[in-house]
Structures are given as C-alpha cells and as structure tokens.
C-alpha cells in the first residue's frame, strides 16, 4: 500500500494466474495451454510480418482478422469483436454490457477472473451455486439479473451445458445479456455461436489460447449481434486503439484459416483425455466428466493441496484452487501429450504408494 495509490487500486483483489515456471524441465499441466505447437501456417504468417512495416501502426479495426473469424463461424465482420486475449474481451464485456443496477450472475465454481472484473469496475454480482454434481442448472438463473455469464464447458469443472439448455435460458432471459465463455468449447461441447442470429442478447466469447495453440500471441474474440459488438468497440476505442499488434493480427488470421490443423490437434487432446481419465480412475480418483482440455479430479484419501505440492516436487505442475471449500480436494490437470500424462500418472503412483 502506498500513499500515492488511488482508492480503486487499494481495494482491488487481482486475479492470480497459474505459475509460468522459469525451470524448463517441469511438466506443465497447470494452465490449460495446448501441448502441441501452432499451425505451421501461423509460424509462416508471423515470419512474413518481420520487416519495415513494423514502423506503422496496425489496423485499429482489425478488419482482416475479423473477416477470417466471421468466415469460420459463418457470420459477418460486424458480428465479431477482437481483443488482446479473451481476458481483455471479457473485461470490456463487463464494463460495456454487464454493469447495471441488478447483479450479474455467474456460477460459484467458475472462472475466477469474473469477480475480479466486477471488483475493478464496481459491478454488483451474485454467485449461483452449482448442483451437488457440479452442474449449471438453468432454472437457478431465471431470476431478475443485470446479466449472466458462464463458461461452457465450465471451468474448472470441465462439465458442459447442452445447447438446448442454453437456448432455454435465452428464451426466458431477454432483458439482459447472456455471455457464454467458450474458451474450451472445441474439446467436446456444443457452441452457441449458431444462435446469435436469433438472440440479440447473446454474446459468445472465444480464445485462440487453447485449441489454437496461441496462448503466447494473446488473441480472443466475441461473437454477437452488431449492437453488442458496437458496445465493445466503444469501450476498446476509449481505452486502447491498437490492442492487437501486426503479429497477432497475421498469426491469428492464419490460425482461423487452417481448420484442419486445429481439428487434428483437438482430436489428439480428446483421445488423450479419455486415457488420462481412465488411468486416474484406476488410481482411485473421482474424475468429473470433462468436455475441456483438462480434467477435474479428486482422491478420496488425499488433500488436493498436498497432492499438488508432491507433484511439483516430482516435476509436474497442476492447478489447485482452495476456494470455494467444496472444490479444495480437487486438482485441475491439463491434458498434455501422452508422454506428459504418463509421467503424471507415474508420479501419482509413487505419491499414493
Ligand atoms: C483461458 C480462459 C480464458 C482466457 O483466455 P485468454 O484468451 O488467454 O485471455 C477465458 N475464459 C476462460 C474460462 C478460460 O479458461
């Protein structure tokens, strides 16, 4: 605390990202990055950007990238907003579309950045309990609200919500914006992007950090009715005209255009996830049904924090959340390569022995 701080800064509780270790040897299964590199076409596009044009500002409207994203989702560029990672897209969404008199609703077990944005922007929020089996129950959200946001599949549980349930929510909730954060949708859940034409209050948020293997490039986007997109653009152009640099614009467009590469890498992760789940179950873990690139698992006889610490000693990083208390027993384990998952299982066997 410093006497020079604003009262806003003094009251902030910032998000704590997962560890990015300095030691290169660690097996990193803690922040849901892809274990596979980006498409070779992305790397070629990035190399092509190295040159004299770097003296010029990038396109503030990100037209080329928005066109590639629109083509992928069969939408128009006016229905696409891009940002510096979906975290930035989400931040603008909270300020532009979720800050109202009534509280915004999100699950009590969910992406822990949501309450941080509420704190930053002074937004009232209410956390809605997941069911006993850690599922989102749509009926619990059919109450007066200033907006609704949840990841699908949810994080850190990995459990998906059926598209029919999302549509039921949209039919009932027309007075406020419904944001579906689809950071992990490519690993087995149904996207709500196809509902955008019919529901002007729906915003779907995607990231290139997971299924497109580009966490290091920082690109995310939102899909929605042009009116919602315009609200995001107004916030962005009141904050930073150029959040995406020339590399991000070129690399992200190439990633969106190489559909086959990303489909193959998602399929590999999905296949490994099934094997990893089976191995964890045979070690006595309970594994929640995951449609994401991670699994959420607990052992009936071992505390989550202790398991995570023992794994770290053996060179394997996983994520553990202490709050809320009912998930404290769980580990969130990113699905790595088959070799990485094998090393994780070997380490767990040694710890549990
Ligand atoms: C990873 C993640 C994001 C953020 O992704 P970036 O694009 O890297 O900022 C957003 N929402 C959820 C639920 C995530 O897990």
XYZ file of C-alpha atoms and ligand atoms in Angstrom:
368
model
C 0.000 0.000 0.000
C 1.365 3.399 -0.955
C 0.074 6.881 -0.188
C 0.092 7.529 -3.946
C -2.431 4.811 -4.755
C -5.969 5.640 -5.848
C -8.764 4.278 -3.667
C -9.693 1.952 -6.563
C -6.255 0.312 -6.584
C -6.252 -0.017 -2.800
C -9.489 -2.011 -2.985
C -8.522 -4.393 -5.827
C -8.133 -8.162 -5.462
C -6.262 -9.080 -8.672
C -6.532 -12.409 -10.496
C -3.672 -14.825 -9.780
C -2.571 -16.621 -12.974
C -1.158 -20.136 -12.872
C 2.596 -20.441 -12.463
C 4.776 -19.937 -15.568
C 7.904 -21.690 -14.287
C 11.434 -20.496 -15.011
C 12.636 -24.115 -14.903
C 12.216 -25.558 -18.420
C 12.249 -29.190 -17.227
C 8.895 -29.099 -15.414
C 5.915 -30.883 -16.981
C 3.405 -28.084 -17.262
C -0.172 -29.249 -16.778
C -1.371 -26.197 -14.855
C -2.655 -23.503 -17.255
C -4.523 -25.403 -19.994
C -2.188 -24.454 -22.821
C -2.121 -26.788 -25.823
C 0.690 -29.354 -25.669
C 1.028 -29.005 -29.452
C 2.563 -26.046 -31.254
C 0.594 -23.743 -33.547
C -0.068 -24.488 -37.214
C 2.995 -24.144 -39.488
C 0.912 -21.654 -41.477
C 0.730 -19.450 -38.366
C 4.511 -19.520 -37.996
C 4.930 -18.603 -41.670
C 2.487 -15.690 -41.304
C 4.403 -14.404 -38.267
C 7.744 -14.578 -40.091
C 6.231 -12.657 -43.006
C 5.394 -9.784 -40.620
C 9.024 -9.197 -39.677
C 10.028 -6.169 -41.698
C 9.829 -2.486 -42.388
C 6.042 -2.250 -41.946
C 6.540 -2.635 -38.179
C 7.154 1.129 -38.112
C 3.442 1.557 -38.970
C 0.547 1.130 -36.556
C -1.588 -1.975 -37.110
C -5.186 -1.725 -38.398
C -7.234 -0.394 -35.439
C -10.377 -2.016 -36.853
C -8.669 -5.447 -37.245
C -10.667 -5.907 -40.470
C -8.715 -8.825 -41.959
C -8.783 -10.907 -38.784
C -12.462 -10.167 -38.177
C -13.202 -11.367 -41.701
C -11.351 -14.656 -41.113
C -13.211 -15.216 -37.844
C -16.570 -14.317 -39.426
C -15.916 -16.750 -42.305
C -15.056 -19.548 -39.865
C -18.315 -19.057 -37.918
C -20.487 -18.146 -40.948
C -21.191 -14.673 -39.540
C -20.435 -11.129 -40.735
C -17.460 -8.998 -39.564
C -19.977 -6.640 -37.888
C -20.796 -9.559 -35.549
C -17.138 -10.003 -34.495
C -15.032 -8.134 -31.909
C -11.364 -8.997 -31.310
C -9.175 -8.277 -28.303
C -5.812 -8.869 -26.675
C -6.724 -12.299 -25.317
C -10.280 -13.184 -24.385
C -9.499 -11.825 -20.923
C -9.469 -8.350 -22.455
C -12.664 -9.124 -24.399
C -14.277 -10.242 -21.132
C -13.085 -7.117 -19.304
C -14.675 -4.880 -21.951
C -17.819 -7.025 -21.813
C -18.219 -6.489 -18.068
C -17.926 -2.702 -18.457
C -19.944 -2.402 -21.685
C -22.748 -4.912 -21.163
C -22.877 -6.297 -17.606
C -22.655 -3.175 -15.410
C -26.240 -2.441 -14.376
C -28.346 -1.796 -11.292
C -29.076 -5.507 -10.830
C -26.380 -8.036 -10.020
C -24.672 -10.061 -12.749
C -24.984 -13.823 -12.174
C -22.283 -16.471 -12.568
C -21.616 -19.902 -11.016
C -19.943 -20.121 -7.589
C -17.413 -22.531 -9.089
C -16.278 -20.836 -12.302
C -13.582 -18.736 -13.939
C -12.096 -16.764 -11.060
C -11.482 -13.701 -13.245
C -15.227 -12.825 -13.292
C -15.371 -11.481 -9.712
C -12.082 -9.642 -10.359
C -13.627 -7.665 -13.254
C -16.622 -6.895 -11.041
C -14.245 -5.544 -8.408
C -12.359 -3.445 -10.959
C -15.488 -1.871 -12.437
C -17.677 -1.746 -9.333
C -20.228 -4.230 -10.675
C -22.665 -5.973 -8.335
C -22.603 -9.768 -8.692
C -24.260 -12.865 -7.262
C -22.688 -16.310 -7.405
C -25.167 -19.091 -8.150
C -24.373 -22.496 -6.615
C -23.667 -25.384 -8.939
C -25.681 -28.523 -8.195
C -24.344 -31.330 -5.975
C -22.868 -32.900 -9.126
C -21.164 -29.570 -10.037
C -23.517 -28.743 -12.903
C -25.027 -25.436 -14.044
C -28.828 -25.627 -13.590
C -30.535 -23.129 -15.903
C -33.594 -22.748 -13.649
C -31.375 -21.211 -10.959
C -30.616 -18.295 -13.325
C -34.249 -17.464 -14.126
C -34.358 -14.585 -11.645
C -34.058 -10.801 -12.101
C -30.433 -10.022 -13.076
C -28.122 -7.486 -14.717
C -26.598 -10.147 -16.971
C -25.468 -13.779 -16.898
C -22.031 -15.199 -17.690
C -20.647 -18.720 -17.507
C -18.031 -20.763 -19.335
C -19.235 -23.690 -21.464
C -17.793 -26.160 -20.705
C -17.473 -24.706 -17.223
C -14.027 -24.141 -15.739
C -12.511 -25.613 -13.656
C -15.058 -28.467 -13.645
C -14.926 -29.192 -17.404
C -18.630 -30.085 -17.388
C -20.560 -28.900 -20.482
C -24.083 -27.479 -20.654
C -26.290 -28.747 -23.506
C -27.125 -26.257 -26.251
C -30.848 -26.857 -25.715
C -30.433 -25.687 -22.109
C -28.612 -22.532 -23.240
C -31.433 -21.834 -25.687
C -33.996 -22.362 -22.921
C -32.135 -19.756 -20.871
C -32.074 -17.328 -23.827
C -35.795 -17.747 -24.449
C -36.556 -16.922 -20.818
C -33.895 -14.253 -20.242
C -34.401 -11.487 -22.811
C -33.915 -8.417 -20.620
C -30.154 -8.742 -20.061
C -27.062 -10.017 -21.859
C -26.124 -13.699 -21.637
C -22.387 -14.312 -22.156
C -21.197 -17.836 -22.965
C -17.421 -18.054 -22.476
C -16.450 -20.842 -24.897
C -12.723 -20.957 -24.091
C -12.851 -24.788 -24.151
C -15.803 -25.479 -26.449
C -13.644 -27.057 -29.180
C -12.872 -30.065 -26.970
C -16.353 -31.530 -26.997
C -19.147 -29.065 -26.135
C -21.726 -27.502 -28.494
C -21.096 -23.878 -29.473
C -23.879 -21.324 -29.061
C -22.472 -19.282 -31.990
C -25.252 -20.591 -34.254
C -27.882 -18.943 -32.030
C -26.582 -15.402 -32.494
C -28.922 -14.531 -35.383
C -31.956 -15.376 -33.240
C -30.922 -13.928 -29.853
C -29.669 -10.315 -29.858
C -28.774 -10.584 -26.147
C -26.302 -13.459 -26.699
C -22.538 -12.877 -26.677
C -20.201 -15.838 -27.324
C -16.540 -15.409 -26.329
C -13.664 -17.448 -27.774
C -9.902 -17.561 -27.296
C -7.031 -18.661 -29.526
C -5.034 -19.565 -26.397
C -6.217 -23.136 -26.024
C -7.461 -25.062 -29.085
C -5.418 -22.858 -31.490
C -2.187 -23.251 -29.504
C -1.581 -19.486 -29.331
C -1.571 -18.525 -25.635
C 1.634 -16.580 -26.308
C 0.067 -14.415 -29.027
C -2.827 -13.050 -26.922
C -5.902 -13.092 -29.144
C -9.537 -13.621 -28.225
C -12.845 -12.583 -29.752
C -16.545 -12.114 -29.147
C -19.420 -13.037 -31.476
C -22.804 -11.380 -31.181
C -25.408 -9.049 -32.561
C -23.840 -5.960 -34.171
C -25.313 -3.789 -31.393
C -23.423 -5.717 -28.694
C -20.229 -5.645 -30.786
C -20.551 -1.874 -31.187
C -20.702 -1.518 -27.377
C -17.417 -3.424 -27.057
C -15.806 -1.306 -29.769
C -16.813 1.877 -27.947
C -15.059 0.686 -24.776
C -11.992 -0.515 -26.699
C -11.638 2.795 -28.544
C -11.886 4.629 -25.227
C -9.019 2.537 -23.827
C -6.503 1.368 -26.478
C -6.945 1.773 -30.251
C -4.364 -0.917 -31.075
C -4.658 -3.837 -28.642
C -3.616 -6.330 -31.351
C -0.228 -5.818 -32.949
C 0.730 -6.791 -36.504
C 1.949 -10.225 -35.421
C -1.249 -11.010 -33.537
C -3.428 -9.943 -36.480
C -1.482 -12.001 -39.035
C -0.926 -15.095 -36.860
C -4.499 -15.252 -35.609
C -5.956 -14.939 -39.125
C -3.724 -17.796 -40.324
C -4.843 -19.904 -37.358
C -8.537 -19.337 -38.139
C -7.937 -20.274 -41.780
C -6.161 -23.585 -41.008
C -9.198 -25.516 -39.816
C -7.715 -28.969 -40.468
C -4.676 -28.384 -38.245
C -6.713 -27.257 -35.259
C -9.232 -30.086 -35.661
C -6.386 -32.636 -35.610
C -4.786 -31.178 -32.505
C -8.158 -31.071 -30.663
C -8.796 -34.712 -31.637
C -5.427 -35.731 -30.167
C -6.204 -33.953 -26.891
C -9.660 -35.565 -26.709
C -8.169 -39.042 -27.225
C -5.518 -38.458 -24.537
C -8.167 -37.086 -22.158
C -10.077 -40.374 -22.280
C -6.938 -42.398 -21.480
C -5.905 -39.989 -18.706
C -9.377 -40.190 -17.151
C -9.269 -43.992 -17.125
C -5.802 -44.021 -15.515
C -6.887 -41.569 -12.812
C -9.992 -43.644 -12.047
C -7.851 -46.768 -11.699
C -5.728 -44.875 -9.140
C -8.890 -44.224 -7.105
C -9.669 -40.692 -8.300
C -13.152 -39.406 -8.961
C -12.993 -37.605 -12.330
C -15.753 -35.191 -13.380
C -16.997 -35.749 -16.962
C -14.857 -33.289 -18.958
C -15.536 -31.720 -22.353
C -12.450 -29.490 -21.980
C -8.664 -29.876 -22.364
C -8.322 -30.534 -18.645
C -9.816 -32.878 -16.068
C -11.006 -32.015 -12.574
C -10.306 -34.907 -10.219
C -10.188 -35.678 -6.501
C -8.842 -38.542 -4.458
C -10.967 -39.630 -1.503
C -7.937 -40.047 0.787
C -5.553 -37.266 -0.281
C -5.925 -33.491 0.076
C -5.684 -31.573 -3.216
C -3.116 -29.072 -1.931
C -0.798 -31.828 -0.692
C -1.066 -33.795 -3.936
C -0.279 -30.672 -5.964
C 2.764 -29.942 -3.768
C 4.045 -33.544 -4.009
C 3.597 -33.498 -7.785
C 5.562 -30.272 -8.013
C 8.438 -31.889 -6.084
C 8.410 -34.569 -8.765
C 8.500 -32.006 -11.556
C 4.806 -31.976 -12.522
C 2.750 -28.780 -12.262
C -1.032 -28.997 -11.880
C -3.512 -26.369 -10.624
C -5.169 -26.421 -7.222
C -7.887 -23.996 -6.053
C -8.508 -23.561 -2.331
C -11.832 -21.790 -2.834
C -14.716 -22.372 -2.596
C -14.021 -25.062 0.042
C -16.087 -27.704 -1.743
C -13.530 -27.887 -4.574
C -10.447 -27.814 -2.302
C -9.992 -31.589 -2.647
C -9.741 -31.342 -6.458
C -6.813 -30.989 -8.843
C -7.252 -29.402 -12.246
C -4.975 -31.256 -14.628
C -4.356 -30.024 -18.173
C -4.412 -32.775 -20.808
C -0.850 -32.842 -22.126
C 0.775 -35.164 -24.639
C 0.500 -38.891 -23.993
C 4.093 -38.828 -22.676
C 3.355 -35.973 -20.267
C 0.242 -37.719 -18.959
C 2.237 -40.923 -18.496
C 4.781 -39.010 -16.397
C 1.957 -37.526 -14.331
C 0.443 -40.965 -13.688
C 3.858 -42.390 -12.740
C 4.383 -39.536 -10.272
C 0.909 -40.041 -8.769
C 1.550 -43.789 -8.385
C 4.753 -43.026 -6.468
C 2.973 -40.491 -4.242
C -0.031 -42.724 -3.492
C 2.126 -45.822 -2.803
C -8.158 -19.394 -20.564
C -9.513 -18.788 -20.329
C -9.826 -17.512 -20.788
C -8.773 -16.525 -21.229
O -8.104 -16.765 -22.318
P -7.094 -15.708 -22.954
O -7.636 -15.552 -24.323
O -5.777 -16.387 -22.900
O -7.121 -14.430 -22.188
C -11.112 -17.051 -20.657
N -12.057 -17.783 -20.050
C -11.792 -18.992 -19.545
C -12.867 -19.748 -18.867
C -10.509 -19.511 -19.653
O -10.221 -20.678 -19.092
